[in-house]
Short mmCIF file of C-alpha atoms and ligand atoms in Angstrom, two decimals:
data_model
loop_
_atom_site.label_atom_id
_atom_site.label_comp_id
_atom_site.label_asym_id
_atom_site.label_seq_id
_atom_site.Cartn_x
_atom_site.Cartn_y
_atom_site.Cartn_z
CA MET A 3 6.13 136.61 -85.08
CA ASN A 4 9.79 137.42 -84.93
CA LYS A 5 10.11 140.84 -86.44
CA GLN A 6 8.36 144.16 -86.14
CA MET A 7 6.05 144.79 -89.08
CA THR A 8 4.44 148.04 -90.15
CA ALA A 9 1.07 148.53 -88.54
CA PRO A 10 -1.29 150.59 -90.64
CA LEU A 11 -4.47 149.63 -88.72
CA ALA A 12 -5.40 148.24 -85.30
CA PHE A 13 -6.67 144.63 -85.34
CA ASP A 14 -10.35 143.99 -84.73
CA VAL A 15 -11.44 140.34 -85.03
CA GLN A 16 -15.09 141.09 -85.60
CA LYS A 17 -14.26 143.55 -88.35
CA VAL A 18 -11.95 140.90 -89.91
CA ARG A 19 -14.70 138.24 -89.66
CA ALA A 20 -17.04 140.49 -91.63
CA ASP A 21 -14.55 140.22 -94.54
CA PHE A 22 -15.00 136.44 -94.71
CA PRO A 23 -18.51 135.71 -95.99
CA ILE A 24 -18.34 131.98 -95.34
CA LEU A 25 -18.03 132.59 -91.58
CA ALA A 26 -21.62 133.79 -91.48
CA ARG A 27 -23.03 130.44 -92.60
CA GLU A 28 -24.35 127.61 -90.46
CA VAL A 29 -23.46 123.92 -90.65
CA HIS A 30 -25.99 121.34 -89.38
CA GLY A 31 -28.04 124.29 -88.08
CA LYS A 32 -25.08 125.54 -85.96
CA PRO A 33 -22.80 128.53 -86.52
CA LEU A 34 -19.70 127.51 -88.47
CA VAL A 35 -16.67 127.17 -86.30
CA TYR A 36 -13.81 126.77 -88.75
CA LEU A 37 -10.73 125.42 -86.99
CA ASP A 38 -9.03 123.80 -90.03
CA SER A 39 -7.10 126.73 -91.53
CA ALA A 40 -3.85 124.79 -91.53
CA ALA A 41 -5.41 122.58 -94.18
CA SER A 42 -6.76 125.55 -96.13
CA ALA A 43 -7.74 129.06 -94.98
CA GLN A 44 -11.06 130.73 -95.82
CA LYS A 45 -10.99 133.65 -98.27
CA PRO A 46 -11.78 137.29 -97.57
CA ARG A 47 -14.16 139.14 -99.82
CA GLN A 48 -11.21 141.14 -101.18
CA VAL A 49 -9.81 137.92 -102.72
CA ILE A 50 -13.18 136.62 -103.86
CA ASP A 51 -14.00 140.00 -105.48
CA THR A 52 -10.65 140.05 -107.21
CA LEU A 53 -11.29 136.65 -108.80
CA THR A 54 -14.75 137.74 -109.87
CA ARG A 55 -13.35 141.00 -111.28
CA VAL A 56 -10.55 139.27 -113.16
CA TYR A 57 -12.86 136.70 -114.77
CA SER A 58 -15.65 139.21 -115.41
CA HIS A 59 -13.65 142.10 -116.84
CA GLU A 60 -9.94 141.60 -117.05
CA TYR A 61 -9.18 138.04 -118.18
CA ALA A 62 -6.95 136.99 -121.05
CA ASN A 63 -3.84 134.80 -121.47
CA VAL A 64 -0.59 136.41 -120.40
CA HIS A 65 2.79 137.04 -121.97
CA ARG A 66 1.59 136.55 -125.55
CA GLY A 67 -1.17 138.93 -126.60
CA ALA A 68 -0.55 142.11 -128.49
CA TYR A 69 -3.98 143.41 -127.44
CA TYR A 70 -5.09 145.52 -124.52
CA LEU A 71 -6.72 142.78 -122.40
CA SER A 72 -3.70 140.48 -122.59
CA GLU A 73 -1.35 143.30 -121.81
CA THR A 74 -3.34 144.36 -118.73
CA ALA A 75 -3.69 140.72 -117.58
CA THR A 76 0.06 140.30 -117.97
CA ALA A 77 0.65 143.49 -115.97
CA ALA A 78 -1.68 142.24 -113.21
CA TYR A 79 -0.02 138.78 -113.15
CA GLU A 80 3.45 140.41 -112.90
CA ALA A 81 2.19 142.87 -110.32
CA ALA A 82 1.19 139.86 -108.18
CA ARG A 83 4.77 138.60 -108.47
CA GLU A 84 5.97 142.00 -107.20
CA LYS A 85 3.53 141.67 -104.24
CA VAL A 86 4.96 138.28 -103.35
CA ARG A 87 8.48 139.67 -103.68
CA GLY A 88 7.72 142.46 -101.26
CA PHE A 89 5.90 140.12 -98.85
CA ILE A 90 8.93 137.83 -98.49
CA ASN A 91 11.52 140.56 -99.16
CA ALA A 92 13.12 138.77 -102.08
CA SER A 93 15.72 140.99 -103.79
CA SER A 94 14.22 140.61 -107.26
CA ILE A 95 10.96 139.49 -108.94
CA LYS A 96 13.19 137.22 -111.05
CA GLU A 97 13.54 135.09 -107.90
CA VAL A 98 9.79 134.51 -107.49
CA VAL A 99 8.54 131.47 -109.43
CA PHE A 100 4.78 130.76 -109.52
CA THR A 101 3.91 127.11 -109.11
CA LYS A 102 0.60 125.38 -108.45
CA GLY A 103 1.45 124.98 -104.79
CA ALA A 104 4.09 124.16 -102.27
CA THR A 105 4.06 120.48 -103.24
CA GLU A 106 4.90 121.32 -106.83
CA ALA A 107 7.57 123.75 -105.71
CA ILE A 108 9.36 121.09 -103.62
CA ASN A 109 9.07 118.58 -106.48
CA LEU A 110 10.51 121.22 -108.82
CA VAL A 111 13.60 121.67 -106.62
CA ALA A 112 14.05 117.91 -106.25
CA ALA A 113 13.63 117.23 -109.95
CA THR A 114 15.84 120.05 -111.21
CA TRP A 115 18.42 121.18 -108.64
CA GLY A 116 18.45 117.69 -107.09
CA ARG A 117 18.94 115.71 -110.22
CA ALA A 118 21.47 118.16 -111.59
CA PHE A 119 23.68 118.50 -108.52
CA LEU A 120 23.36 115.35 -106.36
CA LYS A 121 25.56 112.29 -106.83
CA PRO A 122 25.23 108.79 -105.30
CA GLY A 123 26.11 109.00 -101.59
CA ASP A 124 25.33 112.74 -101.26
CA GLU A 125 22.95 113.38 -98.37
CA VAL A 126 19.62 115.16 -98.02
CA VAL A 127 18.67 115.89 -94.38
CA ILE A 128 15.03 116.40 -93.35
CA THR A 129 13.41 116.30 -89.93
CA ALA A 130 11.00 113.86 -88.34
CA VAL A 131 8.19 116.41 -88.41
CA GLU A 132 7.92 116.85 -92.19
CA HIS A 133 4.72 116.77 -94.25
CA HIS A 134 4.76 114.05 -96.94
CA SER A 135 5.34 116.85 -99.48
CA ASN A 136 8.76 117.37 -97.94
CA ILE A 137 9.56 113.65 -97.69
CA VAL A 138 8.35 111.86 -100.82
CA PRO A 139 10.02 114.15 -103.41
CA TRP A 140 13.35 113.39 -101.70
CA GLN A 141 12.67 109.68 -101.75
CA LEU A 142 11.94 109.97 -105.51
CA LEU A 143 15.28 111.85 -105.79
CA ARG A 144 17.03 109.19 -103.78
CA ASP A 145 15.71 106.50 -106.11
CA ALA A 146 16.76 108.48 -109.17
CA THR A 147 20.22 109.56 -108.05
CA GLY A 148 21.41 107.20 -105.30
CA CYS A 149 21.56 110.03 -102.76
CA VAL A 150 20.88 109.22 -99.10
CA LEU A 151 17.94 110.60 -97.08
CA LYS A 152 18.73 111.28 -93.40
CA ILE A 153 16.23 112.20 -90.67
CA ALA A 154 16.94 114.62 -87.82
CA PRO A 155 14.96 113.65 -84.70
CA VAL A 156 12.21 115.51 -82.89
CA ASN A 157 11.89 115.88 -79.07
CA PRO A 158 8.80 114.50 -77.35
CA ASP A 159 7.38 118.03 -76.95
CA GLY A 160 7.69 118.61 -80.67
CA SER A 161 10.77 120.81 -80.49
CA ILE A 162 13.91 120.28 -82.54
CA ASP A 163 17.16 119.84 -80.67
CA LEU A 164 19.92 121.61 -82.59
CA VAL A 165 22.65 119.32 -81.21
CA SER A 166 20.88 116.21 -82.53
CA PHE A 167 20.07 118.07 -85.67
CA GLU A 168 23.71 118.86 -86.35
CA GLN A 169 24.61 115.23 -85.73
CA ALA A 170 22.51 114.26 -88.75
CA ILE A 171 24.56 116.61 -90.94
CA GLY A 172 27.96 115.65 -92.31
CA PRO A 173 30.47 116.42 -95.08
CA LYS A 174 28.19 114.71 -97.67
CA THR A 175 25.13 116.77 -96.81
CA LYS A 176 24.17 118.75 -99.87
CA LEU A 177 20.66 119.82 -98.84
CA VAL A 178 18.75 120.40 -95.62
CA ALA A 179 14.94 120.56 -96.24
CA VAL A 180 12.79 121.42 -93.25
CA ALA A 181 9.42 122.86 -92.35
CA HIS A 182 9.39 126.44 -91.12
CA VAL A 183 6.40 125.48 -88.92
CA SER A 184 5.09 121.95 -88.39
CA ASN A 185 1.57 121.41 -89.62
CA VAL A 186 0.91 118.76 -86.94
CA LEU A 187 2.75 120.12 -83.86
CA GLY A 188 2.80 123.87 -84.57
CA THR A 189 6.52 123.88 -83.73
CA VAL A 190 8.35 126.90 -85.13
CA LEU A 191 11.67 125.42 -86.20
CA PRO A 192 14.88 127.29 -85.35
CA VAL A 193 15.38 128.07 -89.01
CA ARG A 194 18.08 130.69 -88.70
CA GLU A 195 20.25 128.34 -86.60
CA VAL A 196 19.45 125.54 -89.07
CA ALA A 197 20.56 127.83 -91.91
CA ASP A 198 23.87 128.48 -90.17
CA ILE A 199 24.49 124.81 -89.53
CA ALA A 200 23.58 123.86 -93.09
CA HIS A 201 25.82 126.54 -94.59
CA ALA A 202 28.69 125.71 -92.25
CA HIS A 203 28.61 122.25 -93.83
CA GLY A 204 28.35 123.60 -97.36
CA ALA A 205 24.72 122.49 -97.73
CA LYS A 206 21.75 124.39 -99.16
CA LEU A 207 18.65 124.96 -97.08
CA LEU A 208 15.06 124.56 -98.32
CA LEU A 209 12.30 125.84 -96.05
CA ASP A 210 8.79 124.46 -96.45
CA GLY A 211 6.92 127.60 -95.56
CA CYS A 212 3.37 126.35 -95.98
CA GLN A 213 2.46 127.03 -92.33
CA GLY A 214 5.34 129.43 -91.58
CA ILE A 215 4.30 132.15 -94.02
CA VAL A 216 0.87 132.28 -92.35
CA HIS A 217 2.00 132.78 -88.79
CA GLU A 218 5.57 134.17 -89.00
CA HIS A 219 7.14 137.22 -90.61
CA VAL A 220 9.11 135.93 -93.59
CA ASP A 221 12.13 137.73 -94.91
CA VAL A 222 13.98 135.26 -97.11
CA GLN A 223 17.21 137.26 -96.97
CA ASP A 224 17.05 137.44 -93.21
CA LEU A 225 16.15 133.75 -92.80
CA GLY A 226 19.27 132.80 -94.74
CA CYS A 227 17.55 130.00 -96.64
CA ASP A 228 18.33 129.07 -100.23
CA PHE A 229 14.79 127.95 -101.22
CA TYR A 230 11.48 128.97 -99.61
CA VAL A 231 8.17 127.48 -100.78
CA PHE A 232 4.55 128.04 -99.86
CA SER A 233 0.93 127.62 -101.08
CA GLY A 234 -1.46 130.50 -101.67
CA HIS A 235 -4.52 128.74 -100.31
CA LYS A 236 -3.24 128.58 -96.71
CA LEU A 237 -2.46 132.31 -96.88
CA TYR A 238 -6.09 133.31 -97.51
CA GLY A 239 -5.52 133.19 -101.31
CA PRO A 240 -6.85 130.82 -104.03
CA THR A 241 -5.92 127.19 -104.54
CA GLY A 242 -3.79 126.30 -107.59
CA ILE A 243 -1.08 128.91 -106.86
CA GLY A 244 2.11 128.60 -104.89
CA VAL A 245 5.54 130.11 -104.79
CA LEU A 246 9.13 128.91 -105.09
CA TRP A 247 11.63 131.50 -104.04
CA ALA A 248 15.36 130.85 -104.71
CA SER A 249 18.31 133.12 -105.29
CA LEU A 250 18.71 134.15 -108.91
CA ALA A 251 22.12 132.41 -109.08
CA LEU A 252 20.51 129.12 -108.06
CA LEU A 253 17.60 129.48 -110.47
CA GLU A 254 20.02 130.26 -113.25
CA ALA A 255 22.08 127.19 -112.50
CA MET A 256 19.05 124.85 -112.35
CA PRO A 257 17.75 123.11 -115.43
CA PRO A 258 14.09 123.62 -116.37
CA TYR A 259 11.38 121.53 -114.73
CA GLN A 260 8.79 121.15 -117.50
CA GLY A 261 9.09 121.97 -121.16
CA GLY A 262 6.50 123.98 -123.11
CA GLY A 263 5.37 127.42 -124.01
CA ASP A 264 6.60 130.46 -122.11
CA MET A 265 9.78 128.82 -120.78
CA ILE A 266 11.83 129.04 -123.94
CA ASP A 267 14.05 131.57 -125.64
CA THR A 268 14.21 129.89 -129.08
CA VAL A 269 13.06 126.46 -130.26
CA THR A 270 14.22 124.48 -133.28
CA PHE A 271 13.67 120.82 -133.85
CA ALA A 272 17.39 120.40 -133.11
CA CYS A 273 17.59 122.28 -129.86
CA THR A 274 15.94 124.77 -127.49
CA THR A 275 17.30 127.55 -125.34
CA TRP A 276 15.64 128.60 -122.12
CA ALA A 277 14.06 131.86 -121.07
CA PRO A 278 15.67 133.39 -118.00
CA PRO A 279 14.06 132.78 -114.54
CA PRO A 280 11.33 132.88 -113.50
CA ALA A 281 9.82 132.15 -116.96
CA LYS A 282 12.21 129.15 -117.29
CA PHE A 283 10.17 127.39 -114.61
CA GLU A 284 6.68 128.46 -115.68
CA ALA A 285 5.96 126.28 -118.70
CA GLY A 286 2.48 126.59 -120.15
CA THR A 287 -0.35 128.92 -119.35
CA PRO A 288 0.07 129.82 -115.72
CA PRO A 289 -2.62 130.10 -113.02
CA ILE A 290 -3.37 133.70 -113.98
CA ALA A 291 -6.38 134.65 -111.84
CA GLN A 292 -5.01 132.60 -108.97
CA ALA A 293 -1.71 134.54 -108.94
CA ILE A 294 -3.65 137.85 -109.04
CA GLY A 295 -5.89 136.49 -106.22
CA LEU A 296 -2.77 135.63 -104.19
CA GLY A 297 -1.66 139.26 -104.73
CA ALA A 298 -5.04 140.38 -103.31
CA ALA A 299 -4.54 138.10 -100.29
CA ILE A 300 -1.16 139.69 -99.69
CA ASP A 301 -2.68 143.18 -100.03
CA TYR A 302 -5.34 142.11 -97.51
CA LEU A 303 -2.74 140.93 -94.98
CA ASN A 304 -0.71 144.09 -95.47
CA SER A 305 -3.79 146.11 -94.65
CA LEU A 306 -3.85 144.52 -91.20
CA ASP A 307 -1.54 145.07 -88.23
CA ARG A 308 0.23 141.70 -88.48
CA VAL A 309 1.87 142.07 -85.08
CA ALA A 310 -1.60 142.38 -83.57
CA VAL A 311 -2.76 139.38 -85.73
CA ALA A 312 0.14 137.28 -84.38
CA LYS A 313 -0.73 138.30 -80.76
CA HIS A 314 -4.38 137.41 -81.41
CA GLU A 315 -3.51 133.95 -82.82
CA ASN A 316 -1.15 133.35 -79.97
CA ALA A 317 -3.85 134.23 -77.42
CA LEU A 318 -6.21 131.80 -79.12
CA LEU A 319 -3.57 129.07 -78.94
CA ARG A 320 -2.85 129.68 -75.26
CA HIS A 321 -6.55 129.69 -74.44
CA ALA A 322 -7.04 126.44 -76.47
CA MET A 323 -4.05 124.74 -74.86
CA SER A 324 -5.15 125.53 -71.37
CA ARG A 325 -8.86 124.59 -71.95
CA LEU A 326 -7.96 121.37 -73.85
CA ALA A 327 -5.59 120.26 -71.11
CA GLN A 328 -8.51 120.43 -68.63
CA VAL A 329 -10.77 118.13 -70.65
CA PRO A 330 -10.58 114.65 -68.98
CA GLY A 331 -8.61 112.15 -71.11
CA VAL A 332 -7.23 114.77 -73.51
CA ARG A 333 -3.51 114.75 -74.20
CA LEU A 334 -1.90 117.62 -76.12
CA ILE A 335 0.48 116.68 -78.92
CA GLY A 336 3.00 119.38 -79.64
CA THR A 337 3.83 121.75 -76.78
CA ALA A 338 7.15 123.23 -77.91
CA PRO A 339 7.89 126.70 -76.61
CA GLY A 340 7.06 129.58 -78.96
CA LYS A 341 4.87 127.35 -81.17
CA ALA A 342 2.35 128.59 -83.73
CA ALA A 343 -1.43 128.39 -83.49
CA VAL A 344 -1.90 124.74 -84.45
CA GLN A 345 -2.89 122.22 -81.78
CA SER A 346 -3.10 118.52 -82.10
CA PHE A 347 -4.49 116.27 -79.38
CA VAL A 348 -5.76 112.78 -78.66
CA MET A 349 -8.64 111.88 -76.39
CA GLU A 350 -8.74 108.63 -74.55
CA GLY A 351 -11.32 106.16 -75.87
CA ALA A 352 -12.17 108.25 -78.94
CA HIS A 353 -10.73 107.76 -82.39
CA PRO A 354 -9.87 111.14 -83.95
CA HIS A 355 -12.07 110.44 -86.96
CA ASP A 356 -15.09 109.66 -84.77
CA LEU A 357 -14.36 112.70 -82.70
CA ALA A 358 -14.12 114.99 -85.78
CA THR A 359 -17.41 113.59 -87.09
CA ILE A 360 -19.16 114.29 -83.81
CA LEU A 361 -17.61 117.77 -83.50
CA ASP A 362 -18.93 118.45 -87.00
CA ARG A 363 -22.45 117.97 -85.72
CA SER A 364 -21.81 120.98 -83.50
CA GLY A 365 -20.58 122.99 -86.52
CA VAL A 366 -16.92 122.61 -85.47
CA CYS A 367 -14.55 121.76 -88.35
CA VAL A 368 -11.31 120.13 -87.23
CA ARG A 369 -8.90 117.89 -89.08
CA ALA A 370 -8.44 114.27 -87.96
CA GLY A 371 -5.95 111.78 -89.25
CA HIS A 372 -2.23 111.58 -89.92
CA HIS A 373 -2.07 115.07 -91.44
CA CYS A 374 0.15 113.79 -94.21
CA ALA A 375 2.86 113.10 -91.64
CA GLN A 376 2.70 109.33 -91.16
CA PRO A 377 6.31 108.93 -90.10
CA LEU A 378 5.76 111.55 -87.36
CA MET A 379 2.65 109.68 -86.17
CA GLU A 380 4.76 106.54 -85.82
CA ILE A 381 7.38 108.43 -83.78
CA LEU A 382 4.67 109.92 -81.56
CA GLY A 383 3.19 106.42 -81.07
CA VAL A 384 -0.30 107.37 -82.38
CA THR A 385 -2.08 106.47 -85.60
CA ALA A 386 -3.84 109.78 -85.83
CA THR A 387 -4.55 112.99 -83.97
CA THR A 388 -7.34 115.57 -83.95
CA ARG A 389 -6.06 119.01 -84.89
CA ALA A 390 -7.53 122.43 -84.33
CA SER A 391 -5.70 125.19 -86.25
CA PHE A 392 -6.39 128.86 -85.73
CA ALA A 393 -6.46 131.79 -88.12
CA LEU A 394 -6.79 135.52 -87.79
CA TYR A 395 -10.57 135.28 -87.99
CA ASN A 396 -11.05 132.88 -85.07
CA THR A 397 -12.39 133.99 -81.72
CA MET A 398 -12.11 132.92 -78.06
CA ASP A 399 -15.79 131.99 -78.23
CA GLU A 400 -14.95 129.51 -81.01
CA VAL A 401 -12.25 127.91 -78.82
CA ASP A 402 -14.93 127.55 -76.14
CA ALA A 403 -17.29 126.07 -78.72
CA LEU A 404 -14.66 123.42 -79.46
CA ILE A 405 -14.41 122.58 -75.78
CA THR A 406 -18.19 122.39 -75.32
CA ALA A 407 -18.43 120.13 -78.44
CA LEU A 408 -15.65 117.93 -77.02
CA HIS A 409 -17.53 117.48 -73.76
CA ARG A 410 -20.64 116.55 -75.78
CA ALA A 411 -18.62 114.12 -77.83
CA GLN A 412 -17.45 112.45 -74.64
CA GLU A 413 -21.05 111.90 -73.62
CA VAL A 414 -21.69 110.19 -76.93
CA LEU A 415 -18.53 108.17 -77.21
CA LEU A 416 -17.49 107.21 -73.70
N1 LIG B 94 4.03 121.37 -96.19
C1 LIG B 94 3.33 121.64 -95.10
C2 LIG B 94 4.07 121.98 -93.80
C3 LIG B 94 1.95 121.59 -95.11
O1 LIG B 94 1.24 121.89 -94.01
C4 LIG B 94 1.31 121.24 -96.31
C5 LIG B 94 -0.21 121.07 -96.39
C6 LIG B 94 2.04 121.03 -97.50
C7 LIG B 94 3.44 121.09 -97.34
C8 LIG B 94 1.46 120.75 -98.81
O2 LIG B 94 0.78 121.88 -99.28
P1 LIG B 94 -0.05 121.87 -100.64
O3 LIG B 94 -0.80 123.16 -100.66
O4 LIG B 94 0.93 121.73 -101.76
O5 LIG B 94 -0.94 120.66 -100.52
N2 LIG B 94 -0.75 120.72 -95.17
C9 LIG B 94 -2.04 120.30 -94.97
C10 LIG B 94 -2.53 120.00 -93.72
O6 LIG B 94 -1.91 120.17 -92.67
N3 LIG B 94 -3.79 119.58 -93.82
O7 LIG B 94 -4.13 119.55 -95.14
C11 LIG B 94 -3.04 119.97 -95.87
#
C-alpha cells in the first residue's frame, strides 16, 4: 500500500469475516479455508444484498426507459461509475468504461487503439510475468497489424529490473503493457518508474490492475498510466463486470469496439456517428446489476481502514512465507521485496495438482497450475506451481491450517 488512505474504522478480521457468509461453511466436513482470492474473491453480504435488492425491487434496462424504474436503474448504474471514478481517482466519469472484465478491457484497447494507431514494425513491450490476458490480445494485434511484441525479463526472485526493462524499449515502442501486481509471483511492479520510462520514449502505458487494485492504493493520475484495467470479481464484487480507465482524449481518439445499441449518436443505413465516451464503448445492454454490485463492493472497501487491511494482508504473507519455507522440500516462487499477498510454491515429489486435491480434503482451497502464465512457468523452469493468495478476510490460523494440511499431504504423497 503506497499511499495514506482515509481510515473511517479500525480493522477487525473477525468482524470482516462475519460479512462474508460463505466463510462460515464447511468443505468435506472441515471449515472452509479459502486461499484462492487471486482467482476470485468471496463476496460480502453488502454486495450480495445489493444484487438481491436490485433484482427484487429496482431492476430495469438502463439509458432508454422513460419510466421511473428505468430512470432509477440508470441513476444507480451511473452512480456505480462515479464510485469507480472516486476509487481510482479518475478526473471524470467519462473516463470510466464498464466492460465484462479485465480480459475484455485489454482486448478492447488492443482492438481499437492498437489497430488504429499501430503500424508494421511498431513495438508493444510486455514483461515475462504477464497473465495470458495481457499476452494473447497483443499477439492477435501483432498478427493483424505487423507490430512486434517484445518481452522485458524478470529476475529469479520475481522482481523486475528497470535497467533490463528499459533495454527492451526503443524508438519504435508505442505501448508498454504490464501487470501492476503479478498473479503468480505477487511482485508489485515499479509502475511509476515504468510510466516514466514509457513516456520518455513516447510510448503509452497500460496497467493490468487485476491484482493491483486489490492490494494497492490506485490513483490513476498519480500512477501516470494511460490505461488501467481491472475485474470486479477479484475486488469482492460480482463477475461479469470490469473497468477500462483511459484519459478522455485517448478514449475520444479511439474507434469503437463493438457496434450496437447505446454506443451511437445517430444511425442511418448509410452511416453512423458515435456517442461520446464512455457510451461509445458500451454497446448493448450492459451488466447493470453487476456494475451496481461493484459499486457496493467499493462502498464496502471504503468503509474499512484500507491501510490496516494492507498491513493485515502483509502480516499474513510474511507468516505464510516464513512457515512455508520451513516445510521440508518446499521452495517459494516469488520473493521480490515489497510483494503483495500472493505466494506460489513447489514441493519436491508432489505435483501441484495432486497437492491441491489433497489440501482440498482438509478444506483448504488453493490454486494449482500455470495460473494463465505459461511463458512465466517456462522461464521459472516449472510446469506448474501451487499458489495461496490472501485476502482481507483471511486469518493467521488459516495460514497455519495450510501448513498443517501440507504436512498431511506429505504423509500421503511422499
Ligand atoms: N490479469 C491478471 C494479472 C490476472 O490475475 C487475471 C486473472 C486476469 C488478468 C484476467 O482477469 P479476468 O477477470 O478477465 O479473467 N487471474 C486469475 C488467476 O490468477 N487465477 O484465476 C484467474
